[in-house]
CSV table of C-alpha atoms and ligand atoms in Angstrom, one decimal:
chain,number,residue,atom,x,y,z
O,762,UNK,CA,-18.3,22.2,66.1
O,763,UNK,CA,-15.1,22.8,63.9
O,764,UNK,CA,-13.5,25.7,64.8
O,765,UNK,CA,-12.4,28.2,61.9
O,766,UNK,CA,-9.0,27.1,62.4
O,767,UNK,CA,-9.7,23.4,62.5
O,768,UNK,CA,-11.4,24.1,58.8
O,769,UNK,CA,-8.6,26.3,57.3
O,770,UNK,CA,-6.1,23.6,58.4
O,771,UNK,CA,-8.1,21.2,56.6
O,772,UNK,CA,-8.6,23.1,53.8
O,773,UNK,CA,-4.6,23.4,53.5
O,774,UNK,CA,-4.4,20.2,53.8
O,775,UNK,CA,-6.9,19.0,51.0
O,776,UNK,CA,-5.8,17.4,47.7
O,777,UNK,CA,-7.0,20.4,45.2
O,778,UNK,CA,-6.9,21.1,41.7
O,779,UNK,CA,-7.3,24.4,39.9
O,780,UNK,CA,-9.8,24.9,36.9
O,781,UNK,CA,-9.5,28.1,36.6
O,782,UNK,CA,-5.9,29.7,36.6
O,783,UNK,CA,-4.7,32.6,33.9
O,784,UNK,CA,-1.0,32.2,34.0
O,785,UNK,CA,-0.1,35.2,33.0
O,786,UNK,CA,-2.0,36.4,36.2
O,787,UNK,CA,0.4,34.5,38.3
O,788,UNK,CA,3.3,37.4,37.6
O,789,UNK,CA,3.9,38.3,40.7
O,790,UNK,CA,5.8,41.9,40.7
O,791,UNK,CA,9.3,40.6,41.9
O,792,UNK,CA,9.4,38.0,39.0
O,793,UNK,CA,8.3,40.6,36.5
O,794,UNK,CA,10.9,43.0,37.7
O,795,UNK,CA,13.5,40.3,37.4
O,796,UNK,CA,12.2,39.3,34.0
O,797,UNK,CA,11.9,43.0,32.4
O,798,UNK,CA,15.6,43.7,33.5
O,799,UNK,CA,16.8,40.8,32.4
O,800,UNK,CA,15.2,41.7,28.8
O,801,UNK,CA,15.8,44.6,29.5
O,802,UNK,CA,12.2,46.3,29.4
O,803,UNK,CA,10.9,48.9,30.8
O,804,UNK,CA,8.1,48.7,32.9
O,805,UNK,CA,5.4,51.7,33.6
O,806,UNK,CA,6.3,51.6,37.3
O,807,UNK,CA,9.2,52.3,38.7
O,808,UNK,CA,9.6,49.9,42.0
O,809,UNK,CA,7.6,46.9,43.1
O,810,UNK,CA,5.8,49.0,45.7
O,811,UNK,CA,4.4,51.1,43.3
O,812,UNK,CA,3.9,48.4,40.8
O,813,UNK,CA,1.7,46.7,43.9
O,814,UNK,CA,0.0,50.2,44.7
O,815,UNK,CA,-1.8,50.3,41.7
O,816,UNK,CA,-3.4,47.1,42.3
O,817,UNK,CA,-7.1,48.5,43.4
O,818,UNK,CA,-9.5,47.5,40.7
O,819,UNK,CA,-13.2,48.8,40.7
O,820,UNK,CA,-14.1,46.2,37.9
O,821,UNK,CA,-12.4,43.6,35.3
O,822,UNK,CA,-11.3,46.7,32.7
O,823,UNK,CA,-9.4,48.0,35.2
O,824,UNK,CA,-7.5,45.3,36.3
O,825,UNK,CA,-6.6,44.0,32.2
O,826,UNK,CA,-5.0,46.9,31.7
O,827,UNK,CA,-2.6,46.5,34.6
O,828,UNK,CA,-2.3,42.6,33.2
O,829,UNK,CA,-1.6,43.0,29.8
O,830,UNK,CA,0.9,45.5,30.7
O,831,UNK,CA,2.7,42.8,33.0
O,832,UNK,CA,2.6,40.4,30.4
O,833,UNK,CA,4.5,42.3,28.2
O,834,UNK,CA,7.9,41.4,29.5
O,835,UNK,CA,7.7,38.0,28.6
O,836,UNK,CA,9.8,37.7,25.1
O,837,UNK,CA,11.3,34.3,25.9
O,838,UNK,CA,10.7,30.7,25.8
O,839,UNK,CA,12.4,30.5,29.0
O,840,UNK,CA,10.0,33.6,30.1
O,841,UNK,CA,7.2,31.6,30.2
O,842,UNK,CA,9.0,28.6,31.8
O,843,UNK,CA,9.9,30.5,34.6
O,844,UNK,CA,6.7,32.1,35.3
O,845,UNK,CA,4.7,28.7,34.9
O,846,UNK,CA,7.0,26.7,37.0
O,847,UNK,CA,7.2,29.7,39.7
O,848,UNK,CA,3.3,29.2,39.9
O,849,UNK,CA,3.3,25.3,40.0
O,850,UNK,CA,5.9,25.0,42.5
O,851,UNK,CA,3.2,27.5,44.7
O,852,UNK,CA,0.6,25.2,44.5
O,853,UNK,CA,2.8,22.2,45.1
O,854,UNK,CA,3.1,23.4,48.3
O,855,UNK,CA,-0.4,24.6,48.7
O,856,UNK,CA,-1.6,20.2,48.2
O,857,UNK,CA,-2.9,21.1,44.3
O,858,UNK,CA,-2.7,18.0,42.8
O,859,UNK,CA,-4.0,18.9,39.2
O,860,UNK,CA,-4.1,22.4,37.8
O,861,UNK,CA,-5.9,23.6,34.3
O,862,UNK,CA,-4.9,26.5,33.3
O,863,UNK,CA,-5.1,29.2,30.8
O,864,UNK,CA,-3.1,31.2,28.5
O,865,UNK,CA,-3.6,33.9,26.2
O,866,UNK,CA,-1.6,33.3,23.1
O,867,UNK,CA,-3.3,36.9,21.6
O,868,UNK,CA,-1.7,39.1,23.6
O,869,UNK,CA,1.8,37.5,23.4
O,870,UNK,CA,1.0,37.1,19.7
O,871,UNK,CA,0.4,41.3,19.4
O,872,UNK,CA,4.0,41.9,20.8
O,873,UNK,CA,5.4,39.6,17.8
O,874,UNK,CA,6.4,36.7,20.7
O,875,UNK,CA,5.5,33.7,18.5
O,876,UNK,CA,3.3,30.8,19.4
O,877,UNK,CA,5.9,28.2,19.5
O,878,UNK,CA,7.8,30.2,22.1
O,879,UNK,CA,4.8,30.6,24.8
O,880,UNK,CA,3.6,27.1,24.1
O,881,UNK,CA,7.4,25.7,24.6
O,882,UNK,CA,7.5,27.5,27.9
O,883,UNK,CA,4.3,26.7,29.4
O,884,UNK,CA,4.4,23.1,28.3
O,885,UNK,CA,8.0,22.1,29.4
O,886,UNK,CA,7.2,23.4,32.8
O,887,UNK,CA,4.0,21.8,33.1
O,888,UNK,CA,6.0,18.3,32.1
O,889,UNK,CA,8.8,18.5,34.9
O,890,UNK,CA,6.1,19.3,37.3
O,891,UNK,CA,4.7,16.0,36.5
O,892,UNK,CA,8.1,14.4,36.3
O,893,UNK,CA,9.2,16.5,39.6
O,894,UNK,CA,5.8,15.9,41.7
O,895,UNK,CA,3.5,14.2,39.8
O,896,UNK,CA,1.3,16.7,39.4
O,897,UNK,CA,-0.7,16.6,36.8
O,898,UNK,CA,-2.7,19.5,34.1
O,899,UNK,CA,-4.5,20.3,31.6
O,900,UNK,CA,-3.4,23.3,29.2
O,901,UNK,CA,-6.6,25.6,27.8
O,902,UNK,CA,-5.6,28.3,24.9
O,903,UNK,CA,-8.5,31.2,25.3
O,904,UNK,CA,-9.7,33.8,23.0
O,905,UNK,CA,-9.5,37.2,24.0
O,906,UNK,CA,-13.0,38.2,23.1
O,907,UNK,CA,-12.6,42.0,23.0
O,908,UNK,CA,-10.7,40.9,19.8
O,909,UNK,CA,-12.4,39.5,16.7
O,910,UNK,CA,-12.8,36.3,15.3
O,911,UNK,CA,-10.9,36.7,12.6
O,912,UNK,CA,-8.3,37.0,14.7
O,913,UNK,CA,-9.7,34.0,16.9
O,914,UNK,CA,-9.3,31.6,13.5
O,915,UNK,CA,-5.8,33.1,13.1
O,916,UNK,CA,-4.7,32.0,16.7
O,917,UNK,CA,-5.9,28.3,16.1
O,918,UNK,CA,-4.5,28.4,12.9
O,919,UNK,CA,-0.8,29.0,14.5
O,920,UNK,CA,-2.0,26.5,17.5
O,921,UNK,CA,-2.4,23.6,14.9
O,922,UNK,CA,0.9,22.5,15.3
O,923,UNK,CA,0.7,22.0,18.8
O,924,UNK,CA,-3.0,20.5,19.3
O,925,UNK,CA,-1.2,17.6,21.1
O,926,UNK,CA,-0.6,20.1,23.5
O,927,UNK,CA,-3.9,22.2,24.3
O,928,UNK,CA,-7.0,19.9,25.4
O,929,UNK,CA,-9.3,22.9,25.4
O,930,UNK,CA,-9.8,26.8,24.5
O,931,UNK,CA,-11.8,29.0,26.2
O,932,UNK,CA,-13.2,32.5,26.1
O,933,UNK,CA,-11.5,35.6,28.2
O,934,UNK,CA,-10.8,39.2,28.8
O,935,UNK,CA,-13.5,42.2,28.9
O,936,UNK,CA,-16.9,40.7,28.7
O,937,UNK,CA,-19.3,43.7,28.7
O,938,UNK,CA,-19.8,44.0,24.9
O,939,UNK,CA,-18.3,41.1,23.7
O,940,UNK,CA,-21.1,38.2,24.3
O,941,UNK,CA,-20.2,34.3,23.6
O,942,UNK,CA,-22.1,34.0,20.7
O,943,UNK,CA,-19.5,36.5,18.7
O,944,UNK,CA,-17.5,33.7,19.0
O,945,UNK,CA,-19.9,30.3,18.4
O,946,UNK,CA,-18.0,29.5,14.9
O,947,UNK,CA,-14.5,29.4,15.9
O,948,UNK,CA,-16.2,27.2,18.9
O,949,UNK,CA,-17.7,25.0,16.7
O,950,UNK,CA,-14.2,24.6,14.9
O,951,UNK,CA,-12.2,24.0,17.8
O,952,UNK,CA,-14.7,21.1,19.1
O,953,UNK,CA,-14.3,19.4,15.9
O,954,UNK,CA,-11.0,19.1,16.6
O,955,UNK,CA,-11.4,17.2,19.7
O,956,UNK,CA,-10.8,20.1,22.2
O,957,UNK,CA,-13.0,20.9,25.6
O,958,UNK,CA,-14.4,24.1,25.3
O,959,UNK,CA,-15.2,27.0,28.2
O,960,UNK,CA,-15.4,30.5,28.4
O,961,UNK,CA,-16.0,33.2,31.1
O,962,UNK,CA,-19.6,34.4,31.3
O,963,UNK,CA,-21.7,35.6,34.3
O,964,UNK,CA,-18.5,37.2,36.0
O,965,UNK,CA,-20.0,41.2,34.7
O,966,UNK,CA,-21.9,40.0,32.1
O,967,UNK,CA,-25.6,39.4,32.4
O,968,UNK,CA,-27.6,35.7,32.6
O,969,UNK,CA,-27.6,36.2,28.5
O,970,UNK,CA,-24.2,35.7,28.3
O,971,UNK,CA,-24.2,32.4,30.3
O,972,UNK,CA,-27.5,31.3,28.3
O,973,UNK,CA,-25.1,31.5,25.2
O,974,UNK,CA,-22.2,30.0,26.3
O,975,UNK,CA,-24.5,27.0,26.4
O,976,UNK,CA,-26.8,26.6,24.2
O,977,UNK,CA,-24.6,28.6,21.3
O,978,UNK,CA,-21.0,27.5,22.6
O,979,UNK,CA,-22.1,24.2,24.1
O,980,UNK,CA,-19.2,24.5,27.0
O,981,UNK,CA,-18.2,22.1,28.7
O,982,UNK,CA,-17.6,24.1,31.8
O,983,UNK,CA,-18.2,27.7,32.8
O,984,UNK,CA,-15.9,29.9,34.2
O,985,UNK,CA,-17.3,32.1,37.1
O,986,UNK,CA,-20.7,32.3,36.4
O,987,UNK,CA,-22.1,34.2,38.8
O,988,UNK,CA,-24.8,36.4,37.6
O,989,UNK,CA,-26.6,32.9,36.4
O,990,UNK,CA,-27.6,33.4,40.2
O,991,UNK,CA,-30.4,36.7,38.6
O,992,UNK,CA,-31.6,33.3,36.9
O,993,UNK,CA,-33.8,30.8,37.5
O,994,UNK,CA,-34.3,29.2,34.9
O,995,UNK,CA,-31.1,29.2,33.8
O,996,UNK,CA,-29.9,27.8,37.9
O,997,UNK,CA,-32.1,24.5,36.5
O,998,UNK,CA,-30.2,24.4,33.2
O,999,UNK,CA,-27.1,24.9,34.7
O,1000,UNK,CA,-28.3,22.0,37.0
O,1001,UNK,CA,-29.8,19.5,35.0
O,1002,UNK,CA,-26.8,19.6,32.6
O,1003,UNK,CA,-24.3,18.7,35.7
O,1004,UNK,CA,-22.0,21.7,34.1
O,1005,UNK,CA,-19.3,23.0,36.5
O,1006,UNK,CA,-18.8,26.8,37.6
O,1007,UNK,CA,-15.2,27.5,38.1
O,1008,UNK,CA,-15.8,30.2,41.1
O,1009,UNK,CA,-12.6,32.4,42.4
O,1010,UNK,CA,-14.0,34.4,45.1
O,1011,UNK,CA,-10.4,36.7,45.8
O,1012,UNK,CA,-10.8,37.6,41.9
O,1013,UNK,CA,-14.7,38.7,42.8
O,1014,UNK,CA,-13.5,40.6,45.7
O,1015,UNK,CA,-11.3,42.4,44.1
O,1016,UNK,CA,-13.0,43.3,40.5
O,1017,UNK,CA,-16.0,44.3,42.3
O,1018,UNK,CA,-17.9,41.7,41.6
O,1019,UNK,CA,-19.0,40.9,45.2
O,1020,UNK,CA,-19.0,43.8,47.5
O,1021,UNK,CA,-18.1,41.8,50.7
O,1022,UNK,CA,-16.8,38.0,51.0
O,1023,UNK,CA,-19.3,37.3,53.7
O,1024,UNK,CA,-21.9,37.9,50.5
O,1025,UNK,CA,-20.3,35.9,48.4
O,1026,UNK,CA,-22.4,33.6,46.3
O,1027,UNK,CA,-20.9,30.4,46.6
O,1028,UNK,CA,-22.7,28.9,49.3
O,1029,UNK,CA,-25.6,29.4,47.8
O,1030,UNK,CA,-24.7,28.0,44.8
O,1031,UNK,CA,-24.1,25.1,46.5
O,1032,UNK,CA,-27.4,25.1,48.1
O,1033,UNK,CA,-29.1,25.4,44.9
O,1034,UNK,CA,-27.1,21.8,44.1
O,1035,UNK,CA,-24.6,23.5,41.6
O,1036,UNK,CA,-21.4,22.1,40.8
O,1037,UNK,CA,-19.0,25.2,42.1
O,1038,UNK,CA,-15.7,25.0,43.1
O,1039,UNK,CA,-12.7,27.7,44.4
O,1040,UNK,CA,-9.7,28.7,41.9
O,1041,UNK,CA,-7.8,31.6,42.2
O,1042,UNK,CA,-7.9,33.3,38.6
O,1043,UNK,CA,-5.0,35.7,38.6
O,1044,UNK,CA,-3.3,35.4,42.4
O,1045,UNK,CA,-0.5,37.7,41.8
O,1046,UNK,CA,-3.3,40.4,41.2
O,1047,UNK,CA,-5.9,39.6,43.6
O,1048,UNK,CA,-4.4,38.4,46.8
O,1049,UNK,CA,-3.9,34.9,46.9
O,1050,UNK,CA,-3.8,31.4,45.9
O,1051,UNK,CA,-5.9,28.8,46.3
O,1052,UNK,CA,-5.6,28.3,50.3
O,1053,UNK,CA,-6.0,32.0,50.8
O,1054,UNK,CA,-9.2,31.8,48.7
O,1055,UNK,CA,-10.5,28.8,50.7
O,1056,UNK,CA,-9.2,30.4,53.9
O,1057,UNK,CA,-11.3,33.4,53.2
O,1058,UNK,CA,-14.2,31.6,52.4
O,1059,UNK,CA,-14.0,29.9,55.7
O,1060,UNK,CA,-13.4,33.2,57.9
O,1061,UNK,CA,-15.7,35.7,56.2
O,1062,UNK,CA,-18.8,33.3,54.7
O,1063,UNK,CA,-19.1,30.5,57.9
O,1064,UNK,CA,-18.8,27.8,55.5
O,1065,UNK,CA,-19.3,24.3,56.9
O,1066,UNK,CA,-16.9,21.1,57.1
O,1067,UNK,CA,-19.6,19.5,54.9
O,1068,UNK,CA,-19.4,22.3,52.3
O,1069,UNK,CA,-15.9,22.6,52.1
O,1070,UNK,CA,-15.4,18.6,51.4
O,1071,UNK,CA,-18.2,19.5,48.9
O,1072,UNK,CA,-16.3,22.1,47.0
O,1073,UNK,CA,-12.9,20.3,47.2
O,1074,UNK,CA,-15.0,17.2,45.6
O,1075,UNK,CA,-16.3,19.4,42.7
O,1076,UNK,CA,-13.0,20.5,41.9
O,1077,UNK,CA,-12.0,16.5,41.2
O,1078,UNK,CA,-15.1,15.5,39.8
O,1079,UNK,CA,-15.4,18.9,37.2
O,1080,UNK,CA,-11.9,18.9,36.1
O,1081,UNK,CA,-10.7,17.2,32.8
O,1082,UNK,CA,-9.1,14.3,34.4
O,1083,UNK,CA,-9.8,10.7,33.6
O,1084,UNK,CA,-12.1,8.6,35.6
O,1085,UNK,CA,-9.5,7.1,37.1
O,1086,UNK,CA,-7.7,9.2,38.3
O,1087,UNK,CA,-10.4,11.5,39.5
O,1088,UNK,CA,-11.2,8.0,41.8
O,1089,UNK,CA,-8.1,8.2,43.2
O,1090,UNK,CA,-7.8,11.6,44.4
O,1091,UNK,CA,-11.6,10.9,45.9
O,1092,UNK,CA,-10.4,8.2,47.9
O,1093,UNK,CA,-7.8,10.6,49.2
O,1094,UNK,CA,-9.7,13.5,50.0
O,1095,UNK,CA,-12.6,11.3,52.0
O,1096,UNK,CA,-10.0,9.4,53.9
O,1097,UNK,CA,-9.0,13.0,55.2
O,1098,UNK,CA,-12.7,13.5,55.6
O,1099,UNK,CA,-13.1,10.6,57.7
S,2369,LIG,N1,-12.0,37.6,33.5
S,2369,LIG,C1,-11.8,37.9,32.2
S,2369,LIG,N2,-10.6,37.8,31.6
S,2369,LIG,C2,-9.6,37.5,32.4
S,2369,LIG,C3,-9.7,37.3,33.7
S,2369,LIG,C4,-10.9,37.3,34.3
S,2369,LIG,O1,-11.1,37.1,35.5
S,2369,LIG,N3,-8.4,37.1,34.1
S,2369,LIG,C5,-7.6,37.1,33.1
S,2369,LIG,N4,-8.3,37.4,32.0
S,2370,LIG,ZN1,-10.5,34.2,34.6
């Protein structure tokens, strides 16, 4: 029998990767202290602590408007270096070996920070991590659906330039309201231009909403995902198309979404032979990174050696990484297994 902290450990020390990682929600208050003085903004709080005491969410809404309103210090290219590379030198150290992560161009955009100037950021940071530690990634530009496609089109008109860049877009922000299909055009136009596609559905928004993302989006992944659970037929779907669930059980603590960890659905999901794995979504907000979401996982839910080599598997094997590679980090995570 493996003790709780015999699985922890091993959970640490797993090779990971991250599907599902807002960098903007990787602010944590310090930095964007640091940052507004530097730029000399002013934030709505006046001290860290306070900044940190209004962290307590009772669904997604609340917690956007506490994250757009930390995003808006970031003016510079170097901004958004800093902030990326804070993050990927955290999960160095956490054993993520890969990380695909999102940004939200729209909501830089709004504040008149251009394109070129997130993008550089993001993208020279996610280089030197490769040069620095190997670690490799995956950049996804998503949509902030509580705006409209018109403005959607606009944003991949100004991403053009840098489509070298971006291997996918997916689909973000307040869900209630604003269902996938509001959004199936500017889809359709980003997959003929060779980019993956994903979006949120199922995190507050009903089965519908995850029904659309595949038959009217046709993603390639799902992020969250977990009223699909109310479904079925759409569990079989979900199934027999092999799709991955990007899961982030801190974030679902902490919007609401589950009402206790040790109810969290992601046991089950593996039970009902789903592909889910563990991400983080925004860490600075919801109270850790990927080991703490694994290590709660493993206190609160009673999660099993077998299932946590299952989850860790999923991670590889759903991410956007060639066959090759995905071999390799296999090899690595089963010889720890052994
Ligand atoms: N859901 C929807 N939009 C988001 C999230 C999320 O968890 N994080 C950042 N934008
Ligand atoms: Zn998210």
């Amino acid at each position: 029998m493996d003790t709780t902290d015999t699985l922890v450990e091993l959970s640490k020390k797993m090779p990971k990767t991250e599907l599902h990682l807002h960098i903007e929600g990787t602010f944590e208050p310090e930095q964007m202290f640091a940052i507004a003085q530097r730029n000399q903004v002013k934030l709505k709080y006046d001290t860290v602590d306070a900044l940190k005491a209004a962290y307590q969410f009772t669904n997604l809404q609340d917690f956007l408007d506490l994250y757009y309103q930390g995003m808006s210090v970031l003016l510079h290219e170097a901004d958004f270096y800093d902030l990326t590379m804070a993050y990927l030198e955290k999960v160095n150290s956490e054993n993520v070996v890969h990380v695909e992560i999102f940004f939200d161009p729209q909501g830089h955009l709004s504040r008149d920070v251009p394109f070129d100037v997130q993008i550089k950021g993001i993208y020279n940071a996610l280089q030197d991590a490769q040069l620095k530690w190997g670690m490799t990634s995956k950049l996804i530009m998503s949509f902030l659906r509580h705006l409209s496609e018109e403005s959607a089109f606009e944003t991949l008109e100004q991403a053009t330039p840098f489509l070298s860049w971006i291997d996918g877009v997916g689909l973000d922000s307040s869900e209630l309201g604003h269902p996938p299909e509001k959004f199936s055009r500017v889809f359709e136009a980003c997959k003929n231009l060779g980019l993956k596609v994903t979006a949120h559905a199922g995190e507050e928004g009903p089965p519908d909403y995850v029904w659309q993302a595949i038959d009217q989006i046709g993603v390639d992944r799902i992020d969250h995902g977990n009223r699909a659970l109310e479904d079925d037929k759409l569990v079989a779907e979900i199934k027999a198309r092999g799709l991955t669930l990007t899961v982030c059980p801190l974030s679902n603590l902490k919007l609401c979404v589950v009402n206790d960890m040790k109810d969290h659905p992601i046991t089950r999901m593996l039970e009902l032979g789903l592909n889910a794995t563990v991400n983080s979504d925004d860490p600075a907000y919801f109270g850790g990174y990927m080991n703490d979401n694994y290590a709660s996982l493993v206190h609160r839910t009673g999660i099993s050696k077998t299932e946590l080599l299952q989850l860790a598997k999923n991670g590889i094997t759903g991410s956007w990484m060639d066959h090759h590679t995905k071999e390799q980090h296999l090899e690595r995570l089963h010889a720890l297994f052994q």
